mmCIF file of C-alpha atoms in Angstrom:
data_model
loop_
_atom_site.group_PDB
_atom_site.id
_atom_site.type_symbol
_atom_site.label_atom_id
_atom_site.label_comp_id
_atom_site.label_asym_id
_atom_site.label_seq_id
_atom_site.Cartn_x
_atom_site.Cartn_y
_atom_site.Cartn_z
ATOM 1 C CA MET A 19 61.627 -6.693 -27.394
ATOM 2 C CA GLY A 20 59.467 -4.177 -25.279
ATOM 3 C CA PHE A 21 62.647 -1.948 -24.089
ATOM 4 C CA LEU A 22 66.245 -2.053 -24.834
ATOM 5 C CA PHE A 23 68.911 0.082 -22.766
ATOM 6 C CA THR A 24 71.811 1.295 -25.369
ATOM 7 C CA GLY A 25 73.376 4.023 -27.251
ATOM 8 C CA VAL A 26 73.361 5.216 -30.611
ATOM 9 C CA TRP A 27 76.294 2.854 -31.861
ATOM 10 C CA SER A 28 73.442 0.077 -31.537
ATOM 11 C CA VAL A 29 71.288 2.156 -34.610
ATOM 12 C CA PRO A 30 73.531 0.922 -37.479
ATOM 13 C CA THR A 31 73.635 -2.281 -36.107
ATOM 14 C CA ILE A 32 70.232 -2.594 -35.608
ATOM 15 C CA SER A 33 69.543 -1.099 -39.375
ATOM 16 C CA ASP A 34 71.687 -3.564 -40.755
ATOM 17 C CA MET A 35 69.927 -6.792 -38.840
ATOM 18 C CA THR A 36 66.916 -5.602 -39.930
ATOM 19 C CA ASP A 37 67.937 -5.072 -43.887
ATOM 20 C CA GLY A 38 67.257 -1.386 -43.181
ATOM 21 C CA GLU A 39 63.944 -1.811 -42.143
ATOM 22 C CA TRP A 40 63.875 -0.770 -38.561
ATOM 23 C CA ASN A 41 64.620 3.040 -38.010
ATOM 24 C CA PRO A 42 64.410 5.656 -35.115
ATOM 25 C CA GLY A 43 60.907 6.850 -34.872
ATOM 26 C CA ASP A 44 59.940 4.374 -37.606
ATOM 27 C CA GLU A 45 59.800 0.906 -35.857
ATOM 28 C CA TYR A 46 61.206 2.154 -32.334
ATOM 29 C CA GLY A 47 61.256 5.302 -30.266
ATOM 30 C CA LEU A 48 64.198 6.518 -28.444
ATOM 31 C CA ALA A 49 64.397 8.968 -25.009
ATOM 32 C CA LEU A 50 66.373 9.811 -22.505
ATOM 33 C CA ILE A 51 67.880 8.080 -19.958
ATOM 34 C CA PRO A 52 65.464 8.663 -16.185
ATOM 35 C CA GLY A 53 67.966 10.166 -13.703
ATOM 36 C CA PRO A 54 67.845 10.080 -9.874
ATOM 37 C CA GLU A 55 65.311 12.521 -9.231
ATOM 38 C CA SER A 56 62.113 13.733 -10.774
ATOM 39 C CA GLY A 57 62.869 15.911 -14.185
ATOM 40 C CA ILE A 58 66.615 15.177 -14.166
ATOM 41 C CA THR A 59 68.323 13.199 -17.049
ATOM 42 C CA GLY A 60 71.578 10.758 -16.156
ATOM 43 C CA SER A 61 74.080 10.146 -18.541
ATOM 44 C CA THR A 62 75.715 6.859 -19.652
ATOM 45 C CA ASN A 63 78.995 8.614 -21.294
ATOM 46 C CA GLY A 64 81.946 6.285 -21.203
ATOM 47 C CA GLY A 65 85.440 6.716 -22.503
ATOM 48 C CA PHE A 66 88.718 5.414 -22.094
ATOM 49 C CA HIS A 67 91.755 6.163 -19.792
ATOM 50 C CA MET A 68 94.890 7.403 -20.629
ATOM 51 C CA ALA A 69 98.058 7.595 -18.337
ATOM 52 C CA ILE A 70 101.727 8.396 -18.433
ATOM 53 C CA ALA A 71 103.943 6.121 -16.415
ATOM 54 C CA ALA A 72 105.925 7.679 -13.486
ATOM 55 C CA ALA A 73 109.177 5.562 -14.960
ATOM 56 C CA SER A 74 108.278 6.846 -18.393
ATOM 57 C CA GLN A 75 111.570 8.626 -20.065
ATOM 58 C CA HIS A 76 109.146 10.661 -22.356
ATOM 59 C CA LYS A 77 106.426 12.514 -20.252
ATOM 60 C CA ALA A 78 106.631 15.359 -22.533
ATOM 61 C CA GLU A 79 106.055 13.378 -25.522
ATOM 62 C CA ALA A 80 103.348 11.805 -23.974
ATOM 63 C CA CYS A 81 101.354 14.697 -22.671
ATOM 64 C CA GLU A 82 101.708 16.427 -26.221
ATOM 65 C CA PHE A 83 100.418 12.831 -27.652
ATOM 66 C CA ILE A 84 97.460 13.314 -25.075
ATOM 67 C CA ALA A 85 96.928 16.820 -25.621
ATOM 68 C CA TRP A 86 96.618 15.853 -29.508
ATOM 69 C CA ALA A 87 94.710 12.832 -28.888
ATOM 70 C CA THR A 88 92.187 14.984 -26.708
ATOM 71 C CA SER A 89 91.569 17.816 -28.904
ATOM 72 C CA PRO A 90 88.149 18.500 -29.810
ATOM 73 C CA GLU A 91 88.863 18.128 -33.757
ATOM 74 C CA VAL A 92 90.627 14.202 -33.015
ATOM 75 C CA MET A 93 88.159 13.589 -30.545
ATOM 76 C CA ALA A 94 85.279 14.142 -32.880
ATOM 77 C CA VAL A 95 86.828 11.996 -35.731
ATOM 78 C CA ALA A 96 88.007 9.474 -33.445
ATOM 79 C CA THR A 97 84.001 9.002 -31.605
ATOM 80 C CA LYS A 98 82.299 9.587 -34.712
ATOM 81 C CA ASP A 99 80.307 6.347 -34.330
ATOM 82 C CA HIS A 100 79.511 7.213 -30.699
ATOM 83 C CA ILE A 101 79.050 10.360 -28.786
ATOM 84 C CA PRO A 102 81.958 12.533 -27.682
ATOM 85 C CA THR A 103 82.139 13.412 -24.303
ATOM 86 C CA ARG A 104 83.621 16.543 -24.799
ATOM 87 C CA VAL A 105 80.996 18.948 -26.014
ATOM 88 C CA SER A 106 83.819 20.871 -28.179
ATOM 89 C CA ALA A 107 84.535 17.924 -29.503
ATOM 90 C CA GLN A 108 80.392 17.595 -30.318
ATOM 91 C CA GLU A 109 80.586 20.956 -31.762
ATOM 92 C CA THR A 110 83.011 20.645 -34.350
ATOM 93 C CA GLU A 111 81.772 21.369 -38.091
ATOM 94 C CA PHE A 112 83.593 17.681 -38.970
ATOM 95 C CA PHE A 113 81.128 16.087 -36.317
ATOM 96 C CA GLN A 114 77.819 18.260 -36.879
ATOM 97 C CA ASN A 115 78.114 17.359 -40.589
ATOM 98 C CA TYR A 116 78.325 13.839 -39.767
ATOM 99 C CA VAL A 117 75.593 13.772 -37.650
ATOM 100 C CA GLY A 118 73.193 15.634 -39.472
ATOM 101 C CA ASP A 119 69.948 15.093 -38.584
ATOM 102 C CA ASN A 120 70.141 11.616 -37.150
ATOM 103 C CA ASP A 121 67.843 11.574 -34.111
ATOM 104 C CA ALA A 122 69.083 8.870 -32.198
ATOM 105 C CA THR A 123 72.638 11.035 -32.221
ATOM 106 C CA ARG A 124 70.724 13.958 -31.790
ATOM 107 C CA LEU A 125 69.068 12.902 -28.528
ATOM 108 C CA SER A 126 72.553 10.932 -27.289
ATOM 109 C CA LEU A 127 74.078 14.945 -27.923
ATOM 110 C CA GLU A 128 71.040 16.060 -25.569
ATOM 111 C CA GLN A 129 71.958 13.350 -22.919
ATOM 112 C CA SER A 130 75.810 13.859 -23.033
ATOM 113 C CA VAL A 131 75.915 16.891 -21.129
ATOM 114 C CA PHE A 132 74.354 15.691 -18.337
ATOM 115 C CA GLY A 133 77.818 13.540 -16.988
ATOM 116 C CA ALA A 134 76.273 11.961 -14.275
ATOM 117 C CA PRO A 135 75.046 8.535 -13.732
ATOM 118 C CA PRO A 136 71.484 8.257 -13.710
ATOM 119 C CA VAL A 137 71.774 5.471 -10.913
ATOM 120 C CA SER A 138 74.282 5.285 -7.812
ATOM 121 C CA THR A 139 77.301 3.398 -8.635
ATOM 122 C CA VAL A 140 77.304 -0.481 -8.472
ATOM 123 C CA VAL A 141 80.672 -2.264 -8.068
ATOM 124 C CA GLU A 142 78.828 -5.261 -9.606
ATOM 125 C CA LEU A 143 77.583 -3.363 -12.397
ATOM 126 C CA PRO A 144 80.027 -5.422 -15.446
ATOM 127 C CA GLU A 145 78.739 -8.204 -13.842
ATOM 128 C CA ILE A 146 75.573 -7.624 -13.649
ATOM 129 C CA ALA A 147 75.403 -6.607 -17.293
ATOM 130 C CA ASP A 148 76.986 -10.157 -18.514
ATOM 131 C CA LEU A 149 74.203 -12.001 -16.992
ATOM 132 C CA VAL A 150 71.242 -9.430 -18.430
ATOM 133 C CA LEU A 151 73.262 -10.129 -21.704
ATOM 134 C CA ARG A 152 73.576 -13.785 -21.168
ATOM 135 C CA GLN A 153 70.024 -14.599 -20.139
ATOM 136 C CA TYR A 154 68.806 -12.133 -22.946
ATOM 137 C CA ASN A 155 70.792 -14.241 -25.688
ATOM 138 C CA ARG A 156 69.473 -17.643 -24.071
ATOM 139 C CA ALA A 157 65.706 -16.159 -24.554
ATOM 140 C CA ALA A 158 66.393 -14.533 -28.001
ATOM 141 C CA ILE A 159 67.396 -17.933 -29.283
ATOM 142 C CA GLY A 160 64.808 -19.523 -27.536
ATOM 143 C CA GLU A 161 66.900 -21.760 -25.506
ATOM 144 C CA VAL A 162 64.604 -20.629 -22.048
ATOM 145 C CA SER A 163 60.951 -18.376 -22.226
ATOM 146 C CA ALA A 164 61.144 -14.606 -21.749
ATOM 147 C CA GLU A 165 59.690 -15.526 -17.790
ATOM 148 C CA ASP A 166 62.130 -18.381 -16.886
ATOM 149 C CA ALA A 167 65.241 -16.030 -18.010
ATOM 150 C CA LEU A 168 63.929 -13.361 -16.134
ATOM 151 C CA THR A 169 63.407 -15.829 -13.068
ATOM 152 C CA GLU A 170 67.295 -16.975 -13.157
ATOM 153 C CA LEU A 171 68.329 -13.338 -13.969
ATOM 154 C CA ASP A 172 66.633 -12.005 -10.629
ATOM 155 C CA GLN A 173 67.913 -15.536 -8.919
ATOM 156 C CA GLU A 174 71.727 -14.679 -10.371
ATOM 157 C CA ILE A 175 71.456 -10.627 -9.735
ATOM 158 C CA THR A 176 70.201 -11.217 -6.102
ATOM 159 C CA ASP A 177 73.029 -14.014 -5.492
ATOM 160 C CA LEU A 178 75.743 -11.598 -7.057
ATOM 161 C CA LEU A 179 74.410 -8.658 -4.779
ATOM 162 C CA SER A 180 74.143 -11.084 -1.629
ATOM 163 C CA ARG A 181 78.010 -11.785 -1.571
ATOM 164 C CA ARG A 182 78.555 -8.006 -0.475
#
């Protein structure tokens, strides 16, 4: 594989799949995600959403829960295998001790503060991601050649985007 666009959460999986033989800096390198302009990087931070229904009979309690769940201390623990999007959670003693000198996580932390997508928003991105993963897996198991997978992927994405 020449290039994989993923995140720090993949490092343990890659290590497990290779019986610990592949580690960042040894068998593969890490890089910041290029941004829309030269010298500017982007970020792929995801997250989750919490909401309180207008009809809720426990709005005050729900607000208290959300405040607790999004506090730096709780976010540091809850997102330790990923990257907390809240910088104050990244700075907690727990998270800093957990990260240690892990190069992949350190790079992701550097990236995370930018909080802007590296490319324009594409509403079809979830579908495109599924197409890419499907073709990647087909090539990985030898069902098709990498060249054929890319040719098919190009056509699938072109077809998808032409429906706009």
